[in-house]
XYZ file of C-alpha atoms in Angstrom:
671
model
C 103.078 129.974 83.810
C 105.728 130.628 86.022
C 108.703 129.213 84.339
C 112.118 129.184 86.177
C 115.101 129.483 83.589
C 118.268 128.506 83.832
C 121.638 129.145 81.217
C 124.255 127.247 81.547
C 128.011 128.567 79.627
C 129.941 125.875 77.857
C 133.132 126.341 75.896
C 135.468 129.256 76.483
C 133.995 131.702 74.520
C 131.297 134.147 76.359
C 127.769 133.534 75.813
C 124.388 135.594 76.857
C 121.472 136.802 76.012
C 119.938 139.763 76.228
C 116.375 138.835 75.746
C 115.202 135.245 76.867
C 112.841 133.660 74.094
C 110.813 130.980 76.352
C 110.845 127.329 74.872
C 107.382 126.464 73.577
C 105.551 123.027 73.797
C 105.748 121.317 70.312
C 103.360 121.939 67.954
C 102.838 118.110 67.281
C 101.891 117.351 70.995
C 101.345 119.472 73.835
C 102.992 117.739 76.413
C 106.204 118.036 75.096
C 108.802 120.941 74.281
C 110.788 118.557 71.357
C 110.537 120.750 68.119
C 109.742 117.678 66.146
C 107.858 119.809 63.536
C 111.483 120.920 61.965
C 113.866 118.038 63.374
C 112.850 114.469 64.195
C 114.756 111.330 66.006
C 115.215 108.200 64.315
C 117.794 106.349 66.408
C 119.450 106.461 69.976
C 121.945 104.913 71.507
C 121.867 104.853 75.446
C 125.131 103.976 77.062
C 124.953 104.133 81.170
C 126.557 102.662 84.350
C 124.213 101.410 87.164
C 125.093 101.849 90.907
C 122.516 100.481 93.409
C 124.642 101.894 96.234
C 123.998 105.243 94.717
C 120.864 104.834 93.202
C 122.007 106.266 90.210
C 122.351 105.906 86.433
C 125.300 107.751 84.558
C 125.866 108.392 80.997
C 125.085 109.634 77.544
C 122.447 109.807 74.873
C 123.468 109.818 71.580
C 120.423 110.729 69.306
C 120.603 110.526 65.636
C 118.243 113.178 64.034
C 117.134 114.269 60.456
C 116.127 117.903 59.864
C 112.612 118.188 58.308
C 113.891 121.998 57.446
C 116.667 124.043 58.345
C 117.120 124.031 61.898
C 119.980 125.795 64.030
C 118.572 124.154 67.644
C 117.615 121.049 68.798
C 114.879 121.053 71.749
C 114.693 117.548 74.284
C 112.559 116.794 76.970
C 114.116 115.774 80.434
C 113.140 115.273 83.991
C 114.721 114.709 87.464
C 118.072 114.404 85.290
C 122.041 116.543 85.627
C 122.788 117.236 82.086
C 126.711 117.208 82.041
C 127.306 118.414 78.378
C 125.964 118.588 74.798
C 127.886 118.078 71.737
C 127.044 117.351 68.264
C 128.322 116.949 64.608
C 127.014 117.400 60.863
C 128.700 114.444 59.223
C 127.958 115.492 55.745
C 129.364 119.508 56.176
C 132.565 118.953 57.156
C 134.018 116.584 59.390
C 133.251 113.722 61.894
C 134.672 115.958 65.034
C 132.572 116.457 67.711
C 131.235 120.099 68.089
C 130.844 121.276 72.032
C 127.603 122.952 72.035
C 125.876 125.155 74.401
C 122.680 124.517 75.849
C 119.835 126.164 77.864
C 117.012 124.683 80.104
C 113.839 125.655 81.348
C 111.562 124.010 83.988
C 107.697 123.347 84.312
C 106.212 121.554 87.171
C 103.713 119.732 84.349
C 105.619 118.398 81.864
C 109.371 118.268 83.372
C 112.383 120.043 81.856
C 113.236 121.550 78.112
C 116.588 121.031 76.727
C 117.469 123.776 73.901
C 120.957 122.919 72.592
C 122.141 125.589 69.840
C 124.240 124.283 66.552
C 126.839 126.584 65.303
C 126.641 125.057 62.301
C 122.799 125.413 60.723
C 121.965 121.977 59.645
C 120.042 121.604 56.363
C 116.948 119.749 55.248
C 117.590 116.262 54.758
C 121.023 116.600 57.043
C 121.888 113.944 59.516
C 122.590 115.521 63.193
C 124.107 113.361 65.953
C 123.843 114.719 69.383
C 125.484 113.355 72.268
C 124.407 114.339 75.854
C 126.125 113.492 79.153
C 123.615 112.929 81.925
C 122.670 111.488 85.578
C 119.945 110.629 87.175
C 118.766 112.313 90.733
C 116.254 110.610 93.062
C 113.411 113.096 91.308
C 113.437 111.152 88.546
C 109.530 109.987 88.087
C 110.416 107.075 85.293
C 113.021 105.115 87.619
C 112.041 102.947 90.544
C 114.527 101.906 92.839
C 113.278 99.095 95.137
C 114.951 97.838 98.039
C 115.022 93.972 98.622
C 112.630 94.019 101.266
C 110.128 94.946 98.562
C 111.025 92.170 96.152
C 109.717 88.686 96.693
C 112.871 86.706 96.907
C 114.763 89.114 99.091
C 117.966 88.644 98.055
C 118.788 91.545 95.436
C 117.991 95.628 94.737
C 115.795 95.935 91.975
C 114.979 98.437 89.551
C 112.176 98.914 86.923
C 111.364 101.428 84.666
C 107.901 103.264 83.959
C 107.759 105.597 81.132
C 104.064 106.138 79.786
C 102.891 108.486 79.553
C 105.873 111.505 79.676
C 108.237 109.946 82.100
C 110.573 108.430 79.782
C 112.350 112.197 79.829
C 113.183 110.634 83.373
C 115.358 108.052 82.116
C 117.332 110.236 79.455
C 117.166 113.589 77.716
C 115.168 112.971 74.246
C 112.335 113.590 72.248
C 109.635 112.472 74.764
C 106.764 112.452 72.327
C 104.222 109.525 70.568
C 104.312 111.355 67.506
C 107.789 110.211 66.721
C 109.115 106.523 66.481
C 112.822 105.799 66.934
C 114.895 102.230 66.624
C 117.160 101.980 69.551
C 120.489 100.555 70.899
C 121.378 100.541 74.666
C 124.699 99.674 76.903
C 123.863 98.912 80.331
C 126.819 98.233 82.569
C 125.570 96.567 86.107
C 127.258 95.053 89.385
C 127.263 91.415 89.148
C 125.068 89.205 89.702
C 122.338 91.681 88.388
C 120.321 90.760 84.919
C 119.069 93.028 83.074
C 116.120 92.938 80.351
C 114.781 95.595 78.084
C 112.429 96.516 75.548
C 114.689 95.052 72.948
C 116.652 92.035 71.888
C 119.622 91.220 73.946
C 122.622 91.079 71.920
C 125.362 90.210 74.173
C 126.501 90.003 78.090
C 130.125 91.017 78.542
C 131.623 89.969 82.017
C 134.091 92.123 83.603
C 135.924 90.136 86.426
C 138.037 93.270 87.246
C 135.454 95.308 88.296
C 132.589 92.366 88.717
C 130.311 94.059 86.355
C 128.556 92.924 83.492
C 127.523 95.141 80.420
C 124.271 94.124 78.602
C 123.845 95.041 75.162
C 120.535 95.578 73.277
C 119.161 96.300 69.956
C 115.700 97.246 68.886
C 115.142 97.339 65.046
C 111.284 98.105 65.155
C 110.764 101.946 65.877
C 108.846 102.721 68.846
C 107.412 105.656 70.901
C 109.764 107.122 73.637
C 106.969 105.734 76.051
C 107.708 101.776 75.311
C 111.686 102.466 76.223
C 111.586 99.836 79.318
C 114.852 98.701 81.940
C 114.532 96.123 84.635
C 117.326 95.053 86.738
C 117.777 92.447 89.372
C 117.375 88.836 90.485
C 115.528 87.902 87.038
C 115.036 84.217 85.805
C 113.365 83.143 82.301
C 111.427 80.081 81.367
C 110.215 79.122 77.994
C 106.344 78.500 77.774
C 106.033 77.729 74.063
C 107.910 78.536 71.071
C 107.521 82.296 70.666
C 106.559 82.902 74.521
C 108.321 83.256 77.897
C 108.024 84.399 81.411
C 110.673 86.587 83.565
C 110.282 87.123 87.280
C 112.425 86.171 90.327
C 113.757 82.489 90.785
C 111.401 81.820 93.577
C 108.233 82.146 91.430
C 109.157 81.364 88.176
C 107.556 77.891 87.958
C 104.530 79.053 89.747
C 103.927 82.081 87.135
C 105.029 79.888 84.427
C 102.119 77.211 85.293
C 99.358 80.026 85.576
C 100.369 81.516 82.215
C 100.699 77.930 80.348
C 98.050 79.407 77.889
C 99.964 82.984 76.831
C 100.604 81.372 73.302
C 97.308 80.544 72.595
C 96.026 83.868 73.893
C 98.540 85.134 71.679
C 97.538 82.870 68.417
C 94.114 83.901 68.777
C 94.449 87.708 69.081
C 96.859 87.447 66.075
C 93.632 85.573 64.415
C 91.508 88.452 65.221
C 92.950 91.287 64.232
C 93.777 89.460 61.073
C 97.592 91.023 60.983
C 100.921 88.912 61.825
C 102.410 89.484 65.080
C 105.660 91.546 64.063
C 107.427 91.700 67.479
C 109.093 87.749 67.230
C 108.644 86.572 70.791
C 106.304 87.432 73.434
C 107.724 87.591 76.939
C 105.694 88.549 80.582
C 107.783 90.015 83.378
C 106.022 89.704 86.770
C 107.325 92.482 88.874
C 107.728 92.253 92.875
C 104.685 92.350 94.642
C 105.478 96.277 95.589
C 104.642 96.850 91.702
C 102.028 99.538 92.295
C 100.482 99.548 89.014
C 98.766 96.756 87.108
C 100.608 96.317 83.646
C 102.330 97.737 80.609
C 103.011 96.681 77.029
C 106.115 97.324 76.580
C 107.426 95.569 73.339
C 109.243 92.220 74.096
C 108.645 93.090 78.111
C 105.201 93.042 78.985
C 105.300 94.229 82.803
C 103.009 92.752 84.916
C 101.807 92.860 88.658
C 101.531 89.477 90.551
C 97.971 90.552 91.293
C 97.161 88.959 87.799
C 98.671 85.762 88.822
C 95.673 84.385 90.845
C 95.069 80.450 90.145
C 91.425 81.155 89.223
C 92.448 82.555 86.177
C 89.895 85.530 86.420
C 92.858 87.954 85.964
C 94.566 86.433 82.827
C 92.085 89.482 80.925
C 95.015 91.661 81.554
C 97.706 89.531 79.638
C 95.141 89.390 76.878
C 94.940 93.094 77.056
C 98.582 93.791 77.289
C 99.025 91.361 73.921
C 96.434 93.137 72.004
C 98.500 96.175 72.705
C 101.041 94.682 69.909
C 98.835 96.077 67.857
C 97.185 98.970 69.016
C 99.219 101.006 70.712
C 102.534 99.216 69.825
C 102.290 99.123 65.929
C 100.021 102.047 65.522
C 100.257 104.529 67.912
C 98.085 107.705 69.383
C 99.745 110.701 67.868
C 99.575 112.816 71.140
C 97.938 111.945 74.271
C 94.406 113.013 73.175
C 94.539 110.360 71.082
C 95.016 107.926 73.565
C 91.762 105.910 73.187
C 93.202 104.867 69.925
C 95.552 102.858 71.776
C 93.055 102.104 74.828
C 89.666 101.843 73.550
C 91.004 99.708 70.408
C 93.002 97.233 72.840
C 89.853 97.291 75.549
C 88.102 95.855 72.454
C 89.992 93.407 71.097
C 90.833 92.023 74.594
C 87.058 91.142 75.169
C 86.748 89.825 71.534
C 89.499 87.735 72.442
C 88.171 86.681 75.746
C 84.712 85.919 73.628
C 86.670 83.287 71.999
C 88.565 81.847 74.466
C 86.215 82.055 77.786
C 82.962 82.616 76.373
C 80.725 85.892 75.261
C 79.501 85.309 79.201
C 82.925 86.251 80.180
C 83.536 89.200 77.850
C 80.291 90.854 79.122
C 81.053 90.732 82.514
C 84.286 91.953 82.233
C 82.824 94.978 80.127
C 80.056 95.527 82.628
C 82.414 95.791 85.282
C 84.661 98.147 82.839
C 81.258 100.161 82.394
C 80.527 100.603 86.241
C 83.931 102.139 86.836
C 83.705 104.329 83.264
C 80.945 106.036 84.789
C 82.548 106.851 88.061
C 85.453 108.323 86.444
C 83.068 110.161 84.534
C 80.913 111.467 87.638
C 84.134 112.289 89.176
C 85.381 114.411 86.167
C 81.705 116.039 85.804
C 80.077 114.916 82.486
C 80.671 118.243 80.685
C 84.480 117.881 81.211
C 86.849 116.982 78.360
C 88.172 114.539 80.195
C 84.773 112.610 80.126
C 85.074 112.379 76.259
C 87.421 110.160 74.101
C 89.248 113.529 73.317
C 90.358 115.260 76.370
C 92.327 118.401 76.100
C 95.717 118.483 77.742
C 97.116 121.696 76.464
C 100.066 122.030 79.312
C 99.042 119.675 81.800
C 100.322 115.931 82.670
C 98.555 113.777 80.480
C 98.305 111.644 83.630
C 95.179 113.922 84.937
C 93.382 112.748 82.162
C 93.521 108.894 82.216
C 90.891 107.127 83.231
C 88.589 104.307 82.232
C 86.900 106.723 79.938
C 89.383 106.028 77.176
C 89.091 102.423 77.658
C 85.397 101.762 77.985
C 84.053 104.231 76.444
C 86.644 103.780 73.424
C 85.664 99.906 73.697
C 82.012 100.717 73.799
C 82.764 103.051 70.301
C 84.324 99.883 68.730
C 81.562 97.459 69.666
C 79.154 100.046 68.049
C 81.202 100.387 64.652
C 81.297 96.381 64.795
C 77.513 95.981 65.252
C 77.290 98.013 61.832
C 78.905 95.510 59.898
C 77.094 92.561 58.364
C 79.046 90.397 60.517
C 82.139 90.389 62.615
C 84.602 89.098 60.558
C 83.939 92.183 58.261
C 85.096 94.446 60.971
C 87.979 91.779 61.976
C 88.988 92.734 58.069
C 88.951 96.495 58.913
C 91.187 96.433 61.859
C 93.511 94.428 59.669
C 93.658 96.903 56.704
C 94.138 99.629 59.643
C 96.749 97.767 61.147
C 98.582 97.296 57.690
C 98.067 101.034 56.409
C 99.298 102.730 59.753
C 102.055 100.386 60.895
C 105.066 101.760 62.233
C 102.826 105.444 62.438
C 101.285 107.715 64.775
C 98.056 108.920 64.352
C 95.190 110.784 65.313
C 91.327 110.019 65.398
C 90.826 111.716 61.826
C 92.892 109.370 60.198
C 90.756 106.211 61.814
C 87.736 108.007 60.526
C 88.930 108.888 57.242
C 90.374 104.829 56.883
C 86.955 103.628 58.442
C 84.842 105.477 55.669
C 86.567 104.091 53.079
C 87.176 100.454 54.100
C 82.698 100.908 54.283
C 82.654 102.522 50.915
C 84.984 99.562 49.215
C 82.912 96.985 51.269
C 79.206 97.726 50.511
C 76.763 99.187 48.044
C 76.726 103.253 48.085
C 73.145 102.786 50.068
C 74.124 100.870 52.602
C 77.945 102.496 52.930
C 76.364 105.730 53.425
C 74.052 104.825 55.828
C 76.940 103.018 58.403
C 78.722 106.320 57.845
C 75.965 108.565 59.122
C 74.983 106.406 61.950
C 78.656 106.240 63.440
C 78.817 109.979 64.440
C 82.416 110.709 65.333
C 82.170 113.885 66.882
C 79.026 112.518 69.383
C 81.176 109.391 70.044
C 84.520 110.956 70.139
C 84.587 114.464 71.145
C 81.498 115.271 72.805
C 81.878 114.742 76.984
C 79.725 112.248 79.048
C 77.797 108.917 78.403
C 77.815 107.629 75.117
C 75.060 108.873 72.258
C 71.947 107.615 73.300
C 70.047 104.958 71.028
C 73.611 103.464 70.564
C 71.975 99.845 71.992
C 75.669 98.827 73.807
C 74.259 96.560 76.699
C 76.602 94.181 78.496
C 74.042 92.525 81.007
C 73.733 88.854 80.817
C 71.175 86.324 82.754
C 73.995 85.118 85.055
C 74.947 88.779 85.876
C 71.630 89.959 86.656
C 71.312 86.690 88.917
C 74.583 87.731 90.786
C 72.676 91.144 91.120
C 69.673 90.072 92.406
C 71.373 87.582 94.596
C 73.352 90.585 96.525
C 69.594 92.548 96.595
C 67.987 89.218 98.196
C 70.584 89.421 100.833
C 69.745 92.525 101.554
C 66.342 92.290 101.690
C 66.166 89.485 103.994
C 68.367 91.897 106.121
C 70.604 89.352 107.424
C 68.132 87.130 109.463
C 67.983 84.126 106.553
C 69.818 83.112 103.562
C 68.776 83.471 100.020
C 67.660 79.926 98.535
C 69.952 80.312 95.583
C 73.055 81.361 97.184
C 74.913 78.105 96.035
C 75.407 79.853 92.400
C 78.026 81.960 93.932
C 79.758 78.903 95.990
C 79.960 76.661 93.042
C 81.118 79.315 90.173
C 84.533 78.403 89.277
C 83.790 79.324 85.215
C 83.630 82.768 85.349
C 84.498 84.116 88.804
C 83.875 87.560 87.735
C 80.732 86.807 88.171
C 81.633 87.143 92.008
C 82.869 90.764 91.799
C 79.627 91.658 89.991
C 77.733 90.405 93.360
C 79.942 92.414 95.620
C 80.103 95.407 93.555
C 76.571 95.385 94.040
C 76.708 95.059 97.773
C 78.979 97.899 97.582
C 76.922 99.954 95.334
C 74.563 99.421 97.833
C 76.294 100.275 101.306
C 73.540 102.618 102.480
C 70.977 99.458 102.697
C 74.148 97.361 104.000
C 74.469 96.450 107.776
C 76.957 94.617 110.011
C 74.394 91.719 110.286
C 74.014 91.276 106.615
C 77.564 91.503 106.052
C 78.539 88.829 108.775
C 75.588 86.396 106.936
C 77.109 86.817 103.549
C 80.239 86.123 104.555
C 79.287 83.382 106.447
C 77.928 81.629 103.736
C 80.284 82.688 100.863
C 83.646 82.941 102.715
C 84.195 86.333 100.986
C 86.923 87.666 103.436
C 89.281 84.501 102.618
C 88.618 85.231 98.993
C 92.115 85.535 97.241
C 90.853 87.518 94.633
C 92.003 90.992 94.447
C 89.194 92.392 92.576
C 86.703 90.900 95.491
C 89.096 92.534 98.362
C 89.083 95.399 96.709
C 85.406 95.884 97.011
C 85.072 93.837 100.247
C 87.237 95.293 102.678
C 86.156 98.889 102.483
C 82.527 97.627 102.880
C 83.695 95.521 105.617
C 85.756 98.556 107.336
C 82.710 101.061 106.739
C 80.262 98.551 108.706
C 82.787 97.916 111.569
C 83.006 94.352 110.282
C 85.707 93.474 112.761
C 86.131 89.806 111.465
C 87.538 91.229 108.557
C 90.011 93.232 109.974
C 93.067 90.950 110.122
C 92.284 89.604 106.422
C 92.227 93.270 105.610
C 95.683 94.020 107.133
C 97.371 91.537 105.437
C 95.881 92.498 101.784
C 97.287 96.104 101.901
C 100.662 94.869 103.655
C 101.208 92.028 101.141
C 99.813 93.663 97.396
C 101.530 97.137 96.447
C 99.212 97.556 93.597
C 97.442 100.687 94.238
C 94.403 100.102 92.610
C 93.590 97.658 95.343
C 95.114 99.242 98.684
C 94.351 102.668 98.385
C 90.870 102.044 98.632
C 91.062 100.057 102.094
C 93.008 102.635 103.608
C 90.757 105.623 102.012
C 87.794 103.215 103.847
C 90.036 103.213 107.433
C 90.645 107.137 107.448
C 86.805 107.724 106.305
C 85.576 105.539 108.980
C 87.413 106.720 112.089
C 90.623 104.230 111.659
C 93.519 107.095 110.958
C 95.651 105.439 113.299
C 95.506 102.039 112.620
C 95.523 103.265 108.830
C 99.009 104.721 109.848
C 99.717 101.539 111.857
C 99.288 99.297 108.986
C 101.507 101.991 106.931
C 104.339 101.965 109.150
C 104.682 98.557 109.866
C 105.441 98.141 106.077
C 106.576 101.086 104.596
C 109.465 99.668 103.428
C 107.735 97.176 100.930
C 105.298 100.114 99.412
C 107.180 101.502 95.996
C 107.901 105.390 96.756
C 104.847 106.313 94.725
C 102.474 104.033 96.433
C 104.171 105.321 99.953
C 103.301 108.795 99.075
C 99.819 108.366 98.061
C 98.635 106.074 101.266
C 100.707 109.151 103.194
C 98.212 111.765 101.512
C 95.380 109.793 102.343
C 96.297 108.911 106.051
C 97.177 112.878 106.413
C 94.915 114.197 104.473
C 91.507 116.472 105.301
C 88.030 115.287 104.773
C 87.448 117.358 102.151
C 90.925 116.244 100.312
C 89.782 112.659 101.530
C 86.455 113.248 99.328
C 88.173 113.918 96.312
C 90.822 110.731 96.590
C 87.916 108.940 97.424
C 85.777 110.021 94.183
C 89.067 109.429 91.752
C 90.184 105.756 92.991
C 86.678 104.044 93.758
C 85.947 101.177 91.265
C 88.643 102.828 88.795
C 91.030 100.093 87.549
C 93.077 103.539 86.172
C 93.642 104.399 90.052
C 97.027 102.838 88.703
C 98.024 105.894 87.050
C 96.778 108.688 89.860
C 98.840 111.300 91.845
C 101.867 111.004 89.412
C 101.869 114.094 88.170
C-alpha cells in the first residue's frame, strides 16, 4: 500500500515529528479510518453555503463525540475536500473556549483520506468532545453530484444531490464515515433563491435574506442514523401529499404524473408495517424522484427516499423499487449492518420483505417472477466473481478495498433466498414474521453483524418450539454454508421460484426459436394480453437473450412484428431487447435504441446497450449517440460510457461480464 502523507502545521508553535505513525483503518470497520473504538460521534451540526456558480460547498462540521476510553487524538474520514482548520473543546475539563488543533492527513486511493486531529488536552473516558472542522469541497468529491439545467426534466435550474452509500459521505463533510455507529444531526444549508432544499431530516425553518438573495434551510434528524443515510438535494423542487404520511417530491413538470403512479404508496407502507410486526418509527415517508439523468435506481434515505424516474412506468412493473426502499425503513435504517461485509443484513432482509409484501399486494406469482429474475442476475454476478471468491458469499472480505467492488446481486438475492429458507423451517409464516418483529425491536437503533442475528434466531426458535423441534430447525439452518461459503445456495435447500406462468413465457421464447422465424407460436397472445404481471414479458426477453446464439434476424423480426417489443416503454425489456437487436443487426430497432439511451441516465439500462454497440462493430455510432447527449448524462455515467467506447476488446469483455443482467450495475465503476 502506497500512502501519500501531508502534515499540516497550525498555530504559532513549531510542530514536527521525526517518526510518522501511519493511520490504520478502524478495528471495527476496515472501510473507515475513524477511531470509533476509542471515541464516537453521537451528534453533528453541518453548516454550509452552496454556490452553483462555483460548484462549491463551503462550511463547517461540528461533531459532538464521547470518549470510550482515554484519548488524545481523533481520526475522521474525508474525500474530495480541502480541510481549512480544526479546533476543539472539552467542556468538562476547563472552559468553553475553542482550542486550535494540529492535524495530519493521509490519502488512500481506495478509501479516501484520513484526518488525524491532535487534542492538547487528553479526553478522559466518558468526556464529551466538540470538534469543529472547517472545509470546502472540490470537484473530486464522489458524493456530490452537480447537474446542469439540461440534465433536469424542467430545464429551469441547476440541481444538486448526494449519494453516500457505502463510503461516500466522507465526500460531503469530514466525519466518522462508518455504519458501525449512528448519530443524530442538524444542518443549516444556505442556497441562492429560488432553490429549494430537502434532506434526510425534518425541515424546521426557511429563513430568507433579501440582501443576499439567499435562503437558509434548517434541518434536524432526531433518530440516530449511520453516515451513509445523510442526504441532500437542491433544485427546482415541489411536493405533493399522497395520504396522511406519504408524499412525493420532484420537479413541478412531473409532479402530478408521479403522484398518480405512486397513489398506492401509503398502502405499500401499511402492508410492510403489518408484515414485519414492528411500527414505522420515521413519521412521514417521502419519495424524491430525481431527474432522468440520475444514474442509479434508488436510495433509502430516511424521510427522503431517492428514486430514478425509470421506476415511474405506467404499467406498475417497477413499483417493487418503492416497496424495497420502504422495507429498508426497518432493515438497514433501523437495524444496520455493522460493516460492509455484513451488507446482506440490509439488502437480503429488505429484498425478502419486499417480495413478501409484493406477494400480499400483487399475488404470489408476481413475487415469484421477481425472485426468478433476481436469481438469474445473482448467478451472473457469481460467474463474474468466480464461485470460490468471497464476493460470491454473503460475507465478502472487503479489507482495505472499496466496498463498492463487492456490491452485487449476491447480497440481495442469495440473502433473500436464505431468508426464504429460514421462513420455510417454521410451522407457519406468521411465526417467522414474529421473529422479524422481535429482531427489529431488539436491535433498533443499533449496528450489528450476522453473529447477533444468528444468536437471536436461535433464541427465538428455542423459545417458540419444543426442544426437539427447535434443535432440528437450528441444525438445518447452517449459517456457515449460507453466509460464509462462496457459491450457490446449499444443496437440498428446495428454493424454486418458477411458476406455471413463467415456464409458459420461457416456452414461448423457445417456440419462437424452434420455428426459426418462419411462423409464429399459436399461443403468442399470452404475451400480448398480459397486463397484470408484466414482468413475465421480461422473463420472455431474458430467455431469448440467454439463447442469443440460437437467435437470428428473421426470428427477432418475427417476434417484433408479433409482440411490438421495440415499442415497449418498460426499461427492463429495453435493457435486454436492444443489446440483442444490435447483436443481430436488427436495424429496425436502432432509432428506438438511440432514443432509449439518450433519454435515460440510469446505468443499469444504458451501459448494456453501449456495450453491445461496441462489441458488434458500432463503436463510431456509440460515440455519436453519446456525444449528442454528453451534457445530459451524469458524470459517473458519462465516464463509464467513455470507458466502454474507448476500451479494448479484453477490457470490454470484463465490463460486460459485470453489467449483463445485473440490477446492481448502479454501483459499478464508482471506486
